[in-house]
């Protein structure tokens, strides 16, 4: 997996302290993106699943997938997500894809059973709102994946 960075103990990418993994590669190229240095699919370094797991175990925090856009590496990330869930950790995933687009892709949707929350939608600079929690623009949704898959309708996560 191509990883640009791993940030330990962040509190801005989901509730509590989290280990956030910034995966390389994004074709959305949203104007005003917070992480344009992650757009290049060759950015960062190649990391093994075990290297990432060792870092997660060492920190003992829940996990967030960010980037770039993790969905571009979904088939490579799938075994990592399975192992993270086996450790009892929650996983949040930030993506520029809409949840409906993820559902329509067999490759991307294979990750969903292991993801607790998806923050979906491209960042739209004109909808930027610094008062929003865990998202950058008001079009982005914080989706409870389990409840959404169970009901067949988008369920916004109840954070508090």
XYZ file of N, CA and C in Angstrom:
480
model
N 0.836 -1.168 0.000
C 0.000 0.000 0.000
C 0.888 1.240 0.000
N 0.467 2.237 -0.756
C 1.203 3.505 -0.773
C 0.643 4.394 0.326
N 1.513 4.780 1.251
C 1.123 5.588 2.395
C 1.953 6.864 2.404
N 1.272 8.009 2.474
C 1.947 9.298 2.510
C 2.354 9.640 3.938
N 1.501 9.270 4.904
C 1.793 9.594 6.298
C 0.888 8.776 7.197
N 1.318 8.605 8.424
C 0.488 8.064 9.495
C 0.612 9.041 10.653
N -0.531 9.518 11.134
C -0.552 10.469 12.239
C -1.138 9.762 13.455
N -0.375 9.764 14.526
C -0.772 9.092 15.766
C -1.455 10.074 16.704
N -2.590 9.666 17.263
C -3.241 10.464 18.295
C -3.935 11.714 17.801
N -4.417 11.722 16.570
C -5.148 12.882 16.071
C -6.588 12.848 16.587
N -7.166 14.017 16.756
C -8.541 14.098 17.239
C -9.465 14.798 16.247
N -8.996 15.028 15.021
C -9.803 15.747 14.034
C -10.412 14.830 12.975
N -10.045 13.556 12.963
C -10.499 12.626 11.922
C -11.462 11.583 12.461
N -12.279 11.981 13.431
C -13.229 11.076 14.056
C -13.152 11.237 15.558
N -14.073 10.600 16.268
C -14.136 10.781 17.730
C -12.956 10.143 18.459
N -12.531 10.779 19.536
C -11.434 10.257 20.340
C -10.100 10.427 19.648
N -9.081 9.842 20.240
C -7.763 9.838 19.609
C -7.727 8.701 18.598
N -7.130 8.972 17.444
C -7.142 8.006 16.353
C -5.770 7.945 15.690
N -5.501 6.832 15.059
C -4.367 6.700 14.153
C -4.925 6.901 12.755
N -4.491 7.967 12.086
C -4.969 8.244 10.736
C -3.894 7.866 9.731
N -4.309 7.074 8.761
C -3.426 6.622 7.689
C -3.810 7.387 6.427
N -2.851 8.129 5.886
C -3.067 8.909 4.674
C -2.536 8.111 3.478
N -3.446 7.549 2.714
C -3.080 6.761 1.548
C -2.836 7.665 0.348
N -1.928 7.245 -0.516
C -1.566 8.030 -1.696
C -2.574 7.825 -2.813
N -2.817 8.914 -3.534
C -3.581 8.852 -4.761
C -4.984 9.393 -4.668
N -5.273 10.342 -5.547
C -6.635 10.874 -5.636
C -6.805 11.556 -6.983
N -7.868 11.207 -7.669
C -8.184 11.856 -8.946
C -9.271 12.909 -8.821
N -9.784 13.135 -7.611
C -10.846 14.127 -7.450
C -10.306 15.555 -7.620
N -9.088 15.809 -7.091
C -8.431 17.113 -7.218
C -9.361 18.269 -6.845
N -9.972 18.173 -5.685
C -10.909 19.206 -5.223
C -10.176 20.532 -5.001
N -10.655 21.621 -5.604
C -10.064 22.931 -5.310
C -10.166 23.220 -3.804
N -9.052 23.664 -3.223
C -9.022 23.960 -1.793
C -8.759 22.745 -0.922
N -8.424 21.622 -1.529
C -8.146 20.390 -0.779
C -7.102 20.638 0.305
N -7.328 20.037 1.459
C -6.411 20.166 2.593
C -5.123 19.356 2.377
N -5.177 18.319 1.522
C -4.035 17.419 1.352
C -3.640 17.215 -0.115
N -3.410 18.261 -0.888
C -3.079 18.051 -2.300
C -1.778 17.276 -2.509
N -0.911 17.277 -1.507
C 0.346 16.521 -1.626
C 0.094 15.011 -1.664
N -1.126 14.573 -1.385
C -1.456 13.143 -1.401
C -2.090 12.706 -2.719
N -2.290 13.623 -3.658
C -2.962 13.285 -4.912
C -2.159 12.321 -5.777
N -0.857 12.441 -5.768
C 0.008 11.616 -6.605
C -0.031 10.165 -6.125
N -0.334 9.249 -7.013
C -0.432 7.832 -6.654
C 0.926 7.224 -6.297
N 2.002 7.916 -6.652
C 3.348 7.448 -6.313
C 3.923 8.166 -5.097
N 3.136 9.018 -4.471
C 3.601 9.753 -3.287
C 3.830 8.788 -2.128
N 4.575 9.258 -1.143
C 4.788 8.460 0.065
C 5.684 7.268 -0.153
N 5.432 6.247 0.645
C 6.245 5.034 0.594
C 5.338 3.805 0.566
N 5.884 2.741 0.082
C 5.180 1.457 0.103
C 5.292 0.896 1.513
N 4.163 0.510 2.097
C 4.160 -0.086 3.438
C 3.409 -1.403 3.402
N 3.895 -2.347 4.174
C 3.215 -3.634 4.277
C 2.077 -3.530 5.283
N 1.167 -4.458 5.184
C 0.066 -4.507 6.148
C 0.615 -4.643 7.561
N 1.638 -5.473 7.736
C 2.183 -5.685 9.085
C 2.813 -4.420 9.653
N 3.489 -3.645 8.812
C 4.067 -2.380 9.293
C 2.975 -1.442 9.807
N 1.882 -1.382 9.085
C 0.777 -0.505 9.499
C 0.114 -1.052 10.760
N -0.117 -2.349 10.796
C -0.730 -2.979 11.983
C 0.141 -2.764 13.215
N 1.445 -2.906 13.073
C 2.352 -2.694 14.213
C 2.179 -1.287 14.781
N 2.031 -0.326 13.915
C 1.853 1.063 14.351
C 0.516 1.236 15.077
N -0.527 0.616 14.553
C -1.857 0.688 15.166
C -1.851 0.033 16.536
N -1.236 -1.132 16.632
C -1.169 -1.851 17.913
C -0.365 -1.042 18.930
N 0.741 -0.460 18.483
C 1.583 0.343 19.376
C 0.806 1.527 19.957
N 0.005 2.180 19.120
C -0.746 3.358 19.553
C -2.004 3.008 20.327
N -2.631 1.906 19.961
C -3.862 1.424 20.587
C -5.008 2.433 20.478
N -5.092 3.115 19.322
C -6.191 4.035 19.041
C -7.073 3.423 17.958
N -8.305 3.940 17.833
C -9.121 3.596 16.679
C -8.455 4.177 15.434
N -8.981 3.839 14.258
C -8.266 4.115 13.006
C -9.138 4.914 12.043
N -8.489 5.799 11.293
C -9.134 6.530 10.209
C -8.308 6.345 8.946
N -8.996 6.030 7.843
C -8.391 5.991 6.520
C -8.671 7.334 5.853
N -7.605 7.983 5.357
C -7.758 9.257 4.680
C -6.793 9.278 3.507
N -6.529 10.432 2.995
C -5.610 10.472 1.879
C -5.474 11.872 1.341
N -5.245 11.831 0.049
C -5.654 11.009 -1.068
C -7.087 10.528 -0.853
N -7.351 9.431 -1.502
C -8.640 8.770 -1.330
C -8.392 7.283 -1.190
N -8.655 6.733 0.000
C -8.389 5.314 0.249
C -9.111 4.375 -0.721
N -10.243 4.817 -1.258
C -11.021 3.928 -2.134
C -10.272 3.553 -3.407
N -9.281 4.349 -3.796
C -8.481 3.994 -4.961
C -7.582 2.792 -4.684
N -7.334 2.484 -3.422
C -6.526 1.327 -3.044
C -7.360 0.282 -2.299
N -8.677 0.283 -2.523
C -9.573 -0.535 -1.707
C -9.219 -2.016 -1.702
N -8.824 -2.582 -2.828
C -8.502 -4.018 -2.829
C -7.245 -4.309 -2.006
N -6.290 -3.381 -1.992
C -5.090 -3.560 -1.168
C -5.390 -3.311 0.308
N -6.314 -2.395 0.585
C -6.648 -2.031 1.960
C -7.547 -3.077 2.628
N -8.293 -3.842 1.845
C -9.259 -4.795 2.405
C -8.660 -5.726 3.469
N -7.535 -6.406 3.220
C -6.978 -7.268 4.275
C -6.559 -6.484 5.523
N -6.093 -5.255 5.329
C -5.739 -4.391 6.454
C -6.979 -4.083 7.285
N -8.063 -3.710 6.620
C -9.308 -3.385 7.325
C -9.813 -4.595 8.114
N -9.760 -5.765 7.514
C -10.181 -6.989 8.228
C -9.377 -7.183 9.506
N -8.073 -7.000 9.396
C -7.211 -7.213 10.556
C -7.439 -6.139 11.626
N -7.643 -4.914 11.215
C -7.922 -3.841 12.171
C -9.204 -4.152 12.938
N -10.233 -4.588 12.234
C -11.496 -4.927 12.897
C -11.316 -6.106 13.851
N -10.446 -7.059 13.500
C -10.201 -8.207 14.391
C -9.517 -7.774 15.684
N -8.905 -6.588 15.662
C -8.282 -6.019 16.864
C -9.298 -5.252 17.716
N -10.537 -5.156 17.241
C -11.581 -4.460 17.983
C -11.599 -2.957 17.792
N -10.953 -2.485 16.747
C -10.886 -1.042 16.480
C -12.012 -0.600 15.549
N -12.458 0.644 15.724
C -13.377 1.220 14.749
C -12.565 1.812 13.611
N -13.197 1.888 12.445
C -12.552 2.472 11.269
C -13.488 3.511 10.659
N -12.967 4.727 10.524
C -13.613 5.772 9.734
C -12.873 5.870 8.416
N -13.588 6.233 7.350
C -12.967 6.370 6.037
C -13.460 7.638 5.362
N -12.522 8.499 4.996
C -12.817 9.714 4.244
C -12.632 9.430 2.763
N -13.629 9.799 1.952
C -13.552 9.571 0.517
C -14.280 10.676 -0.237
N -13.776 10.986 -1.413
C -14.461 11.929 -2.288
C -15.590 11.290 -3.069
N -15.651 9.966 -3.062
C -16.748 9.280 -3.730
C -18.018 9.402 -2.893
N -19.155 9.437 -3.539
C -20.423 9.367 -2.832
C -20.672 7.927 -2.410
N -21.366 7.748 -1.321
C -21.655 6.404 -0.822
C -22.327 5.563 -1.905
N -23.207 6.175 -2.672
C -23.908 5.465 -3.739
C -22.921 4.964 -4.804
N -21.875 5.738 -5.070
C -20.851 5.306 -6.025
C -20.064 4.117 -5.470
N -19.781 4.162 -4.181
C -19.061 3.056 -3.538
C -19.889 1.784 -3.634
N -21.182 1.883 -3.347
C -22.071 0.720 -3.424
C -22.110 0.110 -4.814
N -21.992 0.942 -5.832
C -22.083 0.441 -7.206
C -20.776 -0.173 -7.706
N -19.717 -0.092 -6.912
C -18.420 -0.655 -7.292
C -18.128 -1.891 -6.437
N -18.074 -3.070 -7.046
C -17.765 -4.273 -6.247
C -16.450 -4.159 -5.484
N -15.451 -3.539 -6.100
C -14.151 -3.418 -5.439
C -14.235 -2.507 -4.216
N -14.787 -1.311 -4.385
C -14.872 -0.376 -3.262
C -15.850 -0.871 -2.194
N -16.978 -1.404 -2.604
C -17.994 -1.828 -1.626
C -17.534 -3.013 -0.787
N -16.519 -3.742 -1.243
C -16.005 -4.863 -0.449
C -15.418 -4.399 0.881
N -15.037 -3.123 0.967
C -14.503 -2.561 2.213
C -15.599 -2.248 3.244
N -16.806 -1.993 2.773
C -17.855 -1.470 3.639
C -18.164 -2.311 4.883
N -18.152 -3.640 4.819
C -18.445 -4.394 6.044
C -17.440 -4.156 7.185
N -16.302 -3.577 6.878
C -15.256 -3.358 7.873
C -15.141 -1.886 8.296
N -15.917 -1.030 7.646
C -15.870 0.403 7.924
C -17.075 0.773 8.785
N -16.823 1.504 9.866
C -17.915 1.933 10.740
C -18.585 3.203 10.230
N -17.776 4.141 9.763
C -18.291 5.432 9.302
C -17.559 5.831 8.029
N -18.326 6.282 7.050
C -17.769 6.876 5.834
C -18.151 8.347 5.818
N -17.141 9.191 5.631
C -17.385 10.604 5.363
C -17.231 10.738 3.855
N -18.361 10.953 3.169
C -18.346 10.890 1.707
C -18.480 12.258 1.073
N -18.165 12.298 -0.206
C -18.355 13.497 -1.013
C -17.098 14.326 -1.144
N -16.953 14.908 -2.309
C -15.812 15.767 -2.559
C -15.910 17.035 -1.718
N -14.748 17.552 -1.353
C -14.693 18.844 -0.679
C -15.075 19.914 -1.699
N -16.036 20.767 -1.328
C -16.462 21.872 -2.192
C -16.140 23.166 -1.454
N -15.182 23.883 -2.018
C -14.645 25.071 -1.345
C -15.726 26.102 -1.007
N -16.704 26.277 -1.892
C -17.759 27.264 -1.633
C -18.685 26.829 -0.495
N -18.638 25.558 -0.121
C -19.457 25.037 0.985
C -18.619 24.789 2.244
N -17.374 25.271 2.234
C -16.486 25.105 3.388
C -17.110 25.766 4.609
N -17.024 25.056 5.736
C -17.584 25.578 6.984
C -16.697 25.084 8.121
N -15.937 25.978 8.710
C -14.996 25.592 9.765
C -15.703 25.215 11.070
N -17.003 25.449 11.151
C -17.757 25.035 12.341
C -18.226 23.591 12.262
N -18.100 22.966 11.107
C -18.514 21.571 10.958
C -17.549 20.656 11.702
N -18.083 19.600 12.259
C -17.240 18.635 12.951
C -16.930 17.477 12.006
N -15.660 17.109 11.904
C -15.169 15.949 11.159
C -15.421 15.999 9.651
N -15.630 17.173 9.090
C -15.773 17.308 7.639
C -15.480 18.741 7.257
N -15.152 18.937 5.994
C -14.725 20.257 5.568
C -15.780 21.095 4.900
N -16.733 20.452 4.199
C -17.778 21.213 3.511
C -19.140 20.578 3.793
N -20.167 21.407 3.727
C -21.496 20.987 4.185
C -22.153 19.922 3.315
N -21.645 19.683 2.126
C -22.192 18.613 1.286
C -21.753 17.226 1.748
N -20.689 17.153 2.506
C -20.151 15.860 2.930
C -21.018 15.272 4.039
N -21.235 13.961 3.945
C -22.089 13.268 4.905
C -21.248 12.353 5.783
N -21.625 12.248 7.044
C -20.985 11.331 7.986
C -21.948 10.157 8.143
N -21.645 9.066 7.455
C -22.596 7.966 7.274
C -22.270 6.783 8.188
N -23.276 6.335 8.919
C -23.190 5.108 9.713
C -23.337 3.942 8.742
N -22.233 3.279 8.445
C -22.219 2.273 7.387
C -23.093 1.066 7.754
N -22.957 0.535 8.966
C -23.738 -0.630 9.363
C -25.229 -0.376 9.278
N -25.681 0.755 9.815
C -27.103 1.089 9.788
C -27.585 1.325 8.361
N -26.740 1.935 7.539
C -27.095 2.190 6.149
C -27.237 0.887 5.379
N -26.286 -0.018 5.553
C -26.359 -1.297 4.848
C -27.566 -2.108 5.313
N -27.879 -2.048 6.609
C -29.011 -2.801 7.157
C -30.350 -2.256 6.673
N -30.468 -0.942 6.560
C -31.756 -0.338 6.213
C -31.948 -0.133 4.709
N -30.844 -0.048 3.978
C -30.936 0.249 2.554
C -31.098 1.731 2.256
N -31.073 2.551 3.297
C -31.164 4.006 3.158
C -29.987 4.642 3.880
N -29.535 5.784 3.379
C -28.423 6.484 4.028
C -28.822 6.873 5.448
N -27.998 6.476 6.409
C -28.228 6.821 7.816
C -27.042 7.670 8.267
N -27.337 8.893 8.654
C -26.301 9.796 9.141
C -25.908 9.347 10.556
N -24.615 9.295 10.814
C -24.106 8.826 12.109
C -24.552 9.748 13.219
N -24.944 9.149 14.324
C -25.303 9.892 15.527
C -24.026 9.989 16.364
N -23.382 11.150 16.330
C -22.074 11.297 16.949
C -22.127 11.621 18.423
N -23.237 12.157 18.908
C -23.262 12.571 20.304
C -24.516 12.092 20.996
